[in-house]
Amino acid sequence: MPNLETTYLGLTLKNPIIVGSTGLTKSANKIKACEDAGAGAVVIKSLFEESLRHEDLGLDSSALMHTEAYDYLRAEVNMQYGPVEYCDLIKEAKKTVKIPVIASINCVSPKWWPDFAKKVEAAGADALELNVFPVVVDAINSSANVEQVYLDIMDSVKSNISIPVAMKISMYITALPHLAIQLGRKGLDGLVMFNRFVEPDIDIKEMKLKTTFPFSDGDDINNVLRWIALLSGRVKSDLSATTGIHSSEAIIKLLLAGASTVQLASVLYKKGFKVINERLSDIEKWMKDKKFDKISDFQGKLNFGNIGTPDLYLRSQFMERVRSIE
Ligand SMILES: Cc1cc2nc3c(=O)[nH]c(=O)nc-3n(C[C@H](O)[C@H](O)[C@H](O)COP(=O)(O)O)c2cc1C
């Protein structure tokens, strides 16, 4: 039987499937359900710093596809639970499950990152994921300034705690390889690519702003696949893929591209926890067919550095392919 164990953030996971930070991990019972379903680890629902009034942002539950998605929106603008409740949840989860429990925090002001990080570490989390998405609206900040924010957040957290730290980032970063390599050099243990955001929309009937958060579908992995492959072998941090991972094939592709783990969210909402075991059986079967005994036998085998045709990862308008369609 192939061994599905993988190493992520210095932790040994029994398999690479992580239940991503969502409403599916926001209570100890739910985290236990993730473990029972076969997950290798969980990232707890994020603790958000913001406490803006949601009415001000025009949130409207009817515009959304799922109550949990609405929950995510609300979480972004109203602190869902305070640090005390969050730490209690970590403690309870640690008593309830054996799989690694990764906490997740999202802050705005620089002061809170290290403060929350210390609390989360004291509560017993195995690792911490920093959910970072500065929204840059002013025209004063250069991309270098904005990228420095990521480095500063990482420094402020890493210098205050000793559990491993991952950073979940958006795909909208100008010079991602430069930033990723710097974060890795400075000790970031894991890079989670990429977060999925609430998007603005306009209701033309009511003529007012609304927000939307549709679940992903399978096509959404393409950009993730490209970036995992481009960074694998070049950054010191482990790579965890998230966004658009709906099939067993997608997981195998991302491991081949260099991911250590994958984080699922939308597919679990759409199809339920049973998909975790289905995906694991498919991966085992594929590994048997290919005669791989363990994940490290093929992890990163098709990353940017290991393939003979890196152009396929680089060209966004690949001439041959486009011509054949035209
Ligand atoms: C309902 C819902 C709630 C989410 N809440 C969070 C959150 O609190 N923190 C976070 O970092 N990501 C959150 N996410 C993002 C997921 O963890 C995941 O990274 C993203 O949805 C991409 O994966 P997917 O394509 O499988 O949905 C949420 C996603 C969904 C669907």
CSV table of C-alpha atoms and ligand atoms in Angstrom, one decimal:
chain,number,residue,atom,x,y,z
A,1,MET,CA,0.0,0.0,0.0
A,2,PRO,CA,1.5,3.4,-1.0
A,3,ASN,CA,2.4,5.7,1.9
A,4,LEU,CA,0.5,9.0,1.7
A,5,GLU,CA,2.4,10.7,4.5
A,6,THR,CA,3.7,14.2,3.8
A,7,THR,CA,5.7,16.8,5.6
A,8,TYR,CA,4.3,20.3,5.9
A,9,LEU,CA,5.6,23.0,8.2
A,10,GLY,CA,7.8,20.5,9.9
A,11,LEU,CA,4.8,18.4,10.9
A,12,THR,CA,4.1,14.9,9.6
A,13,LEU,CA,0.6,14.6,8.1
A,14,LYS,CA,-0.9,11.2,7.4
A,15,ASN,CA,-1.9,12.5,4.0
A,16,PRO,CA,-1.7,15.8,2.0
A,17,ILE,CA,-5.4,16.7,2.3
A,18,ILE,CA,-6.1,19.6,4.7
A,19,VAL,CA,-9.5,21.0,5.3
A,20,GLY,CA,-9.0,24.7,4.6
A,21,SER,CA,-10.0,27.5,6.9
A,22,THR,CA,-13.8,27.7,6.6
A,23,GLY,CA,-17.0,27.3,8.6
A,24,LEU,CA,-16.3,23.6,8.3
A,25,THR,CA,-13.5,24.0,11.0
A,26,LYS,CA,-15.1,26.5,13.3
A,27,SER,CA,-16.0,24.1,16.2
A,28,ALA,CA,-14.3,21.2,17.9
A,29,ASN,CA,-17.1,18.9,16.7
A,30,LYS,CA,-16.6,20.0,13.1
A,31,ILE,CA,-12.9,19.5,13.4
A,32,LYS,CA,-13.5,16.0,14.7
A,33,ALA,CA,-15.7,15.4,11.6
A,34,CYS,CA,-12.8,16.4,9.4
A,35,GLU,CA,-10.5,14.0,11.2
A,36,ASP,CA,-13.1,11.2,10.9
A,37,ALA,CA,-13.5,11.9,7.2
A,38,GLY,CA,-9.8,11.3,6.7
A,39,ALA,CA,-8.2,14.7,6.6
A,40,GLY,CA,-4.5,15.0,7.2
A,41,ALA,CA,-4.9,18.3,9.1
A,42,VAL,CA,-7.2,21.2,9.5
A,43,VAL,CA,-6.9,25.0,9.4
A,44,ILE,CA,-9.3,26.5,11.8
A,45,LYS,CA,-11.7,29.2,10.7
A,46,SER,CA,-9.8,32.5,10.8
A,47,LEU,CA,-9.9,34.9,13.7
A,48,PHE,CA,-10.5,38.3,12.1
A,49,GLU,CA,-9.5,41.6,13.7
A,50,GLU,CA,-11.9,43.8,11.9
A,51,SER,CA,-15.0,45.0,13.6
A,52,LEU,CA,-16.6,47.2,11.0
A,53,ARG,CA,-20.4,47.2,10.8
A,54,HIS,CA,-21.4,44.9,8.0
A,55,GLU,CA,-24.3,47.1,6.9
A,56,ASP,CA,-21.7,49.7,5.9
A,57,LEU,CA,-20.3,47.3,3.3
A,58,GLY,CA,-23.7,46.4,1.8
A,59,LEU,CA,-23.6,42.8,2.6
A,60,ASP,CA,-26.8,41.0,1.6
A,61,SER,CA,-27.3,37.3,2.4
A,62,SER,CA,-29.7,36.9,-0.6
A,63,ALA,CA,-26.8,37.7,-2.9
A,64,LEU,CA,-24.8,34.7,-1.7
A,65,MET,CA,-24.8,31.0,-2.5
A,66,HIS,CA,-24.5,29.4,0.8
A,67,THR,CA,-25.0,30.4,4.4
A,68,GLU,CA,-21.4,29.5,5.2
A,69,ALA,CA,-20.3,31.9,2.4
A,70,TYR,CA,-22.4,34.5,4.1
A,71,ASP,CA,-20.6,33.6,7.3
A,72,TYR,CA,-17.3,34.2,5.7
A,73,LEU,CA,-18.4,37.7,4.6
A,74,ARG,CA,-19.6,38.5,8.0
A,75,ALA,CA,-16.4,37.2,9.5
A,76,GLU,CA,-14.5,39.6,7.4
A,77,VAL,CA,-16.2,42.6,8.7
A,78,ASN,CA,-17.2,41.5,12.2
A,79,MET,CA,-14.9,39.7,14.5
A,80,GLN,CA,-16.8,36.4,14.7
A,81,TYR,CA,-15.3,35.3,17.9
A,82,GLY,CA,-12.8,37.1,20.2
A,83,PRO,CA,-9.3,35.8,21.0
A,84,VAL,CA,-10.5,34.1,24.2
A,85,GLU,CA,-13.2,32.0,22.4
A,86,TYR,CA,-10.7,31.3,19.6
A,87,CYS,CA,-8.1,30.0,22.0
A,88,ASP,CA,-10.7,27.9,23.8
A,89,LEU,CA,-11.6,26.4,20.5
A,90,ILE,CA,-7.9,25.5,19.8
A,91,LYS,CA,-7.6,23.9,23.3
A,92,GLU,CA,-10.8,21.9,22.8
A,93,ALA,CA,-9.8,20.8,19.3
A,94,LYS,CA,-6.4,19.7,20.5
A,95,LYS,CA,-8.1,17.6,23.2
A,96,THR,CA,-10.5,16.1,20.6
A,97,VAL,CA,-8.3,15.2,17.6
A,98,LYS,CA,-4.9,13.7,16.8
A,99,ILE,CA,-4.3,15.4,13.5
A,100,PRO,CA,-2.5,18.7,13.4
A,101,VAL,CA,-4.6,21.8,14.2
A,102,ILE,CA,-3.4,24.9,12.4
A,103,ALA,CA,-4.8,28.2,13.6
A,104,SER,CA,-5.5,31.1,11.3
A,105,ILE,CA,-5.5,34.8,11.9
A,106,ASN,CA,-6.3,37.8,9.8
A,107,CYS,CA,-5.3,41.2,11.2
A,108,VAL,CA,-5.2,44.7,9.9
A,109,SER,CA,-3.1,46.7,12.3
A,110,PRO,CA,0.5,45.7,12.8
A,111,LYS,CA,0.1,45.5,16.6
A,112,TRP,CA,-2.3,42.6,16.5
A,113,TRP,CA,-0.4,40.1,14.5
A,114,PRO,CA,2.2,39.2,17.1
A,115,ASP,CA,-0.3,39.6,19.9
A,116,PHE,CA,-2.8,37.1,18.5
A,117,ALA,CA,0.0,34.8,17.4
A,118,LYS,CA,1.3,34.5,21.0
A,119,LYS,CA,-2.2,33.7,22.3
A,120,VAL,CA,-2.7,31.1,19.6
A,121,GLU,CA,0.6,29.5,20.4
A,122,ALA,CA,-0.1,29.4,24.1
A,123,ALA,CA,-3.4,27.7,23.4
A,124,GLY,CA,-1.6,24.8,21.8
A,125,ALA,CA,-2.0,25.2,18.0
A,126,ASP,CA,0.5,23.1,16.1
A,127,ALA,CA,1.1,25.9,13.6
A,128,LEU,CA,-0.3,29.2,12.6
A,129,GLU,CA,-1.5,30.4,9.2
A,130,LEU,CA,-1.4,34.1,8.6
A,131,ASN,CA,-4.2,35.2,6.3
A,132,VAL,CA,-2.8,38.3,4.7
A,133,PHE,CA,-4.5,40.5,2.2
A,134,PRO,CA,-3.7,44.2,2.3
A,135,VAL,CA,-6.1,45.9,0.0
A,136,VAL,CA,-4.2,48.7,-1.6
A,137,VAL,CA,-6.4,51.6,-2.6
A,138,ASP,CA,-4.1,54.5,-2.3
A,139,ALA,CA,-1.8,55.6,-5.1
A,140,ILE,CA,1.1,56.5,-2.8
A,141,ASN,CA,2.3,53.0,-1.9
A,142,SER,CA,4.6,51.3,-4.4
A,143,SER,CA,4.6,47.6,-4.9
A,144,ALA,CA,7.8,47.4,-3.0
A,145,ASN,CA,6.2,49.1,-0.1
A,146,VAL,CA,3.3,46.8,-0.2
A,147,GLU,CA,5.4,43.7,-0.4
A,148,GLN,CA,7.4,44.9,2.6
A,149,VAL,CA,4.2,44.7,4.6
A,150,TYR,CA,4.2,40.9,4.1
A,151,LEU,CA,7.8,40.7,5.3
A,152,ASP,CA,7.2,42.9,8.3
A,153,ILE,CA,4.1,40.9,9.4
A,154,MET,CA,6.2,37.7,9.1
A,155,ASP,CA,9.1,39.1,11.1
A,156,SER,CA,6.8,40.4,13.8
A,157,VAL,CA,5.1,37.0,14.2
A,158,LYS,CA,8.2,34.8,13.8
A,159,SER,CA,10.1,36.7,16.3
A,160,ASN,CA,7.4,36.2,18.9
A,161,ILE,CA,6.4,32.6,18.6
A,162,SER,CA,8.2,29.3,17.9
A,163,ILE,CA,5.5,27.2,16.3
A,164,PRO,CA,5.7,27.0,12.5
A,165,VAL,CA,4.2,29.8,10.5
A,166,ALA,CA,2.5,29.7,7.1
A,167,MET,CA,1.3,32.7,5.1
A,168,LYS,CA,-1.8,32.5,2.9
A,169,ILE,CA,-1.5,35.1,0.2
A,170,SER,CA,-3.5,36.4,-2.8
A,171,MET,CA,-2.5,35.8,-6.4
A,172,TYR,CA,-2.4,39.5,-7.0
A,173,ILE,CA,1.3,40.2,-6.2
A,174,THR,CA,3.5,41.9,-8.7
A,175,ALA,CA,6.7,40.1,-8.2
A,176,LEU,CA,5.7,36.9,-6.5
A,177,PRO,CA,8.9,34.9,-6.9
A,178,HIS,CA,11.0,37.7,-5.3
A,179,LEU,CA,8.6,38.0,-2.4
A,180,ALA,CA,8.2,34.3,-1.9
A,181,ILE,CA,12.0,33.7,-1.9
A,182,GLN,CA,12.5,36.5,0.6
A,183,LEU,CA,9.8,35.2,2.9
A,184,GLY,CA,11.4,31.7,2.7
A,185,ARG,CA,14.9,33.1,3.4
A,186,LYS,CA,13.6,34.9,6.4
A,187,GLY,CA,12.2,31.7,7.8
A,188,LEU,CA,8.5,31.4,6.6
A,189,ASP,CA,7.7,27.8,7.0
A,190,GLY,CA,4.8,27.6,4.5
A,191,LEU,CA,3.2,29.5,1.7
A,192,VAL,CA,-0.4,28.9,1.0
A,193,MET,CA,-1.5,29.8,-2.6
A,194,PHE,CA,-4.0,31.3,-3.1
A,195,ASN,CA,-6.8,32.8,-1.0
A,196,ARG,CA,-10.2,33.4,-2.5
A,197,PHE,CA,-11.9,36.7,-1.8
A,198,VAL,CA,-15.2,38.2,-1.5
A,199,GLU,CA,-15.7,40.2,-4.7
A,200,PRO,CA,-17.6,43.5,-5.1
A,201,ASP,CA,-20.6,43.6,-7.4
A,202,ILE,CA,-23.4,46.0,-8.3
A,203,ASP,CA,-27.1,45.4,-8.1
A,204,ILE,CA,-28.3,47.3,-11.1
A,205,LYS,CA,-32.0,47.1,-10.1
A,206,GLU,CA,-31.4,48.6,-6.7
A,207,MET,CA,-28.4,50.6,-7.9
A,208,LYS,CA,-26.4,49.7,-4.9
A,209,LEU,CA,-23.2,47.9,-4.1
A,210,LYS,CA,-23.3,44.2,-3.1
A,211,THR,CA,-20.7,41.5,-2.5
A,212,THR,CA,-20.5,38.0,-3.9
A,213,PHE,CA,-18.5,34.9,-2.9
A,214,PRO,CA,-19.2,32.1,-5.3
A,215,PHE,CA,-17.6,28.7,-4.6
A,216,SER,CA,-14.7,27.8,-6.9
A,217,ASP,CA,-14.9,25.2,-9.6
A,218,GLY,CA,-12.2,22.9,-11.1
A,219,ASP,CA,-10.9,25.4,-13.7
A,220,ASP,CA,-9.8,27.7,-10.9
A,221,ILE,CA,-6.7,25.6,-10.2
A,222,ASN,CA,-4.8,26.6,-13.3
A,223,ASN,CA,-3.1,29.7,-11.9
A,224,VAL,CA,-2.4,27.9,-8.6
A,225,LEU,CA,-0.8,25.0,-10.6
A,226,ARG,CA,1.4,27.4,-12.5
A,227,TRP,CA,2.6,29.2,-9.4
A,228,ILE,CA,3.2,26.1,-7.4
A,229,ALA,CA,5.3,24.8,-10.2
A,230,LEU,CA,7.2,28.1,-10.7
A,231,LEU,CA,8.1,28.4,-7.0
A,232,SER,CA,8.7,24.7,-6.1
A,233,GLY,CA,12.4,24.0,-5.6
A,234,ARG,CA,13.1,27.7,-5.4
A,235,VAL,CA,11.6,28.7,-2.2
A,236,LYS,CA,12.5,27.4,1.3
A,237,SER,CA,8.9,27.4,2.5
A,238,ASP,CA,6.7,24.4,1.9
A,239,LEU,CA,3.9,25.0,-0.6
A,240,SER,CA,0.3,24.4,0.1
A,241,ALA,CA,-2.2,24.7,-2.7
A,242,THR,CA,-5.7,26.1,-2.3
A,243,THR,CA,-8.4,27.3,-4.7
A,244,GLY,CA,-10.2,25.2,-7.3
A,245,ILE,CA,-9.1,21.8,-6.0
A,246,HIS,CA,-12.1,19.6,-6.8
A,247,SER,CA,-10.8,16.4,-8.2
A,248,SER,CA,-8.3,13.7,-7.4
A,249,GLU,CA,-6.5,14.6,-10.6
A,250,ALA,CA,-6.1,18.1,-9.4
A,251,ILE,CA,-4.5,17.0,-6.2
A,252,ILE,CA,-2.1,14.7,-8.1
A,253,LYS,CA,-1.2,17.5,-10.5
A,254,LEU,CA,-0.4,19.9,-7.6
A,255,LEU,CA,1.8,17.4,-5.9
A,256,LEU,CA,3.6,16.8,-9.2
A,257,ALA,CA,4.0,20.5,-9.5
A,258,GLY,CA,5.6,20.6,-6.0
A,259,ALA,CA,2.9,21.2,-3.4
A,260,SER,CA,3.3,19.4,0.0
A,261,THR,CA,-0.3,19.7,0.8
A,262,VAL,CA,-3.6,20.8,-0.6
A,263,GLN,CA,-6.4,22.7,1.2
A,264,LEU,CA,-10.0,22.0,0.2
A,265,ALA,CA,-13.0,24.2,0.8
A,266,SER,CA,-15.6,24.6,-2.0
A,267,VAL,CA,-15.7,20.9,-3.0
A,268,LEU,CA,-16.4,19.9,0.6
A,269,TYR,CA,-19.4,22.3,0.7
A,270,LYS,CA,-20.6,21.1,-2.6
A,271,LYS,CA,-20.1,17.4,-2.2
A,272,GLY,CA,-19.6,16.7,1.5
A,273,PHE,CA,-16.8,15.1,3.5
A,274,LYS,CA,-17.0,11.8,1.7
A,275,VAL,CA,-14.9,13.2,-1.1
A,276,ILE,CA,-11.8,13.1,1.2
A,277,ASN,CA,-11.6,9.4,1.3
A,278,GLU,CA,-12.5,9.1,-2.4
A,279,ARG,CA,-9.6,11.4,-3.3
A,280,LEU,CA,-7.2,9.5,-1.0
A,281,SER,CA,-8.2,6.1,-2.6
A,282,ASP,CA,-7.7,7.6,-6.1
A,283,ILE,CA,-4.3,9.0,-5.2
A,284,GLU,CA,-3.3,5.6,-3.8
A,285,LYS,CA,-4.5,3.8,-6.9
A,286,TRP,CA,-2.6,6.2,-9.1
A,287,MET,CA,0.6,5.8,-7.1
A,288,LYS,CA,0.3,2.0,-7.3
A,289,ASP,CA,-0.2,2.2,-11.1
A,290,LYS,CA,2.9,4.5,-11.4
A,291,LYS,CA,4.8,2.4,-8.9
A,292,PHE,CA,5.4,5.2,-6.4
A,293,ASP,CA,5.7,4.1,-2.8
A,294,LYS,CA,5.6,7.5,-1.2
A,295,ILE,CA,4.6,11.1,-2.0
A,296,SER,CA,8.2,12.3,-2.1
A,297,ASP,CA,8.8,9.8,-5.0
A,298,PHE,CA,6.9,12.2,-7.3
A,299,GLN,CA,6.4,15.5,-5.4
A,300,GLY,CA,7.8,18.3,-7.6
A,301,LYS,CA,8.7,15.9,-10.4
A,302,LEU,CA,7.0,18.3,-12.9
A,303,ASN,CA,7.9,21.6,-11.3
A,304,PHE,CA,9.5,24.4,-13.3
A,305,GLY,CA,13.0,23.3,-12.7
A,306,ASN,CA,12.5,19.6,-13.4
A,307,ILE,CA,10.8,19.7,-16.7
A,308,GLY,CA,12.4,20.2,-20.1
A,309,THR,CA,9.7,22.5,-21.4
A,310,PRO,CA,9.3,25.3,-18.9
A,311,ASP,CA,7.7,27.5,-21.6
A,312,LEU,CA,4.5,25.7,-20.9
A,313,TYR,CA,4.4,27.3,-17.5
A,314,LEU,CA,5.5,30.6,-18.7
A,315,ARG,CA,3.6,31.5,-21.8
A,316,SER,CA,0.2,32.9,-21.0
A,317,GLN,CA,-0.6,33.0,-24.7
A,318,PHE,CA,1.0,29.9,-26.0
A,319,MET,CA,1.0,30.3,-29.8
A,320,GLU,CA,0.7,26.7,-31.0
A,321,ARG,CA,-2.2,26.0,-28.6
A,322,VAL,CA,-4.0,29.2,-29.5
A,323,ARG,CA,-3.5,28.6,-33.2
A,324,SER,CA,-4.9,25.1,-33.0
A,325,ILE,CA,-8.1,26.5,-31.5
A,326,GLU,CA,-8.4,29.4,-34.0
B,1,LIG,C1,-17.5,29.4,3.2
B,1,LIG,C2,-16.0,29.8,3.2
B,1,LIG,C3,-15.4,30.4,4.3
B,1,LIG,C4,-14.0,30.7,4.3
B,1,LIG,N1,-13.5,31.3,5.4
B,1,LIG,C5,-12.1,31.5,5.4
B,1,LIG,C6,-11.5,32.0,6.5
B,1,LIG,O1,-12.1,32.3,7.5
B,1,LIG,N2,-10.1,32.2,6.4
B,1,LIG,C7,-9.4,31.9,5.3
B,1,LIG,O2,-8.2,32.1,5.3
B,1,LIG,N3,-10.0,31.4,4.2
B,1,LIG,C8,-11.3,31.2,4.2
B,1,LIG,N4,-11.9,30.6,3.1
B,1,LIG,C9,-11.1,30.3,2.0
B,1,LIG,C10,-10.8,28.8,1.9
B,1,LIG,O3,-10.0,28.4,3.1
B,1,LIG,C11,-10.0,28.4,0.6
B,1,LIG,O4,-8.7,28.9,0.7
B,1,LIG,C12,-10.6,29.0,-0.6
B,1,LIG,O5,-12.0,29.0,-0.6
B,1,LIG,C13,-10.1,28.3,-1.8
B,1,LIG,O6,-10.4,27.0,-1.8
B,1,LIG,P1,-11.7,26.4,-2.7
B,1,LIG,O7,-11.4,26.7,-4.1
B,1,LIG,O8,-11.6,24.9,-2.4
B,1,LIG,O9,-12.9,27.0,-2.1
B,1,LIG,C14,-13.3,30.3,3.1
B,1,LIG,C15,-13.9,29.7,2.0
B,1,LIG,C16,-15.2,29.4,2.0
B,1,LIG,C17,-15.8,28.7,0.8
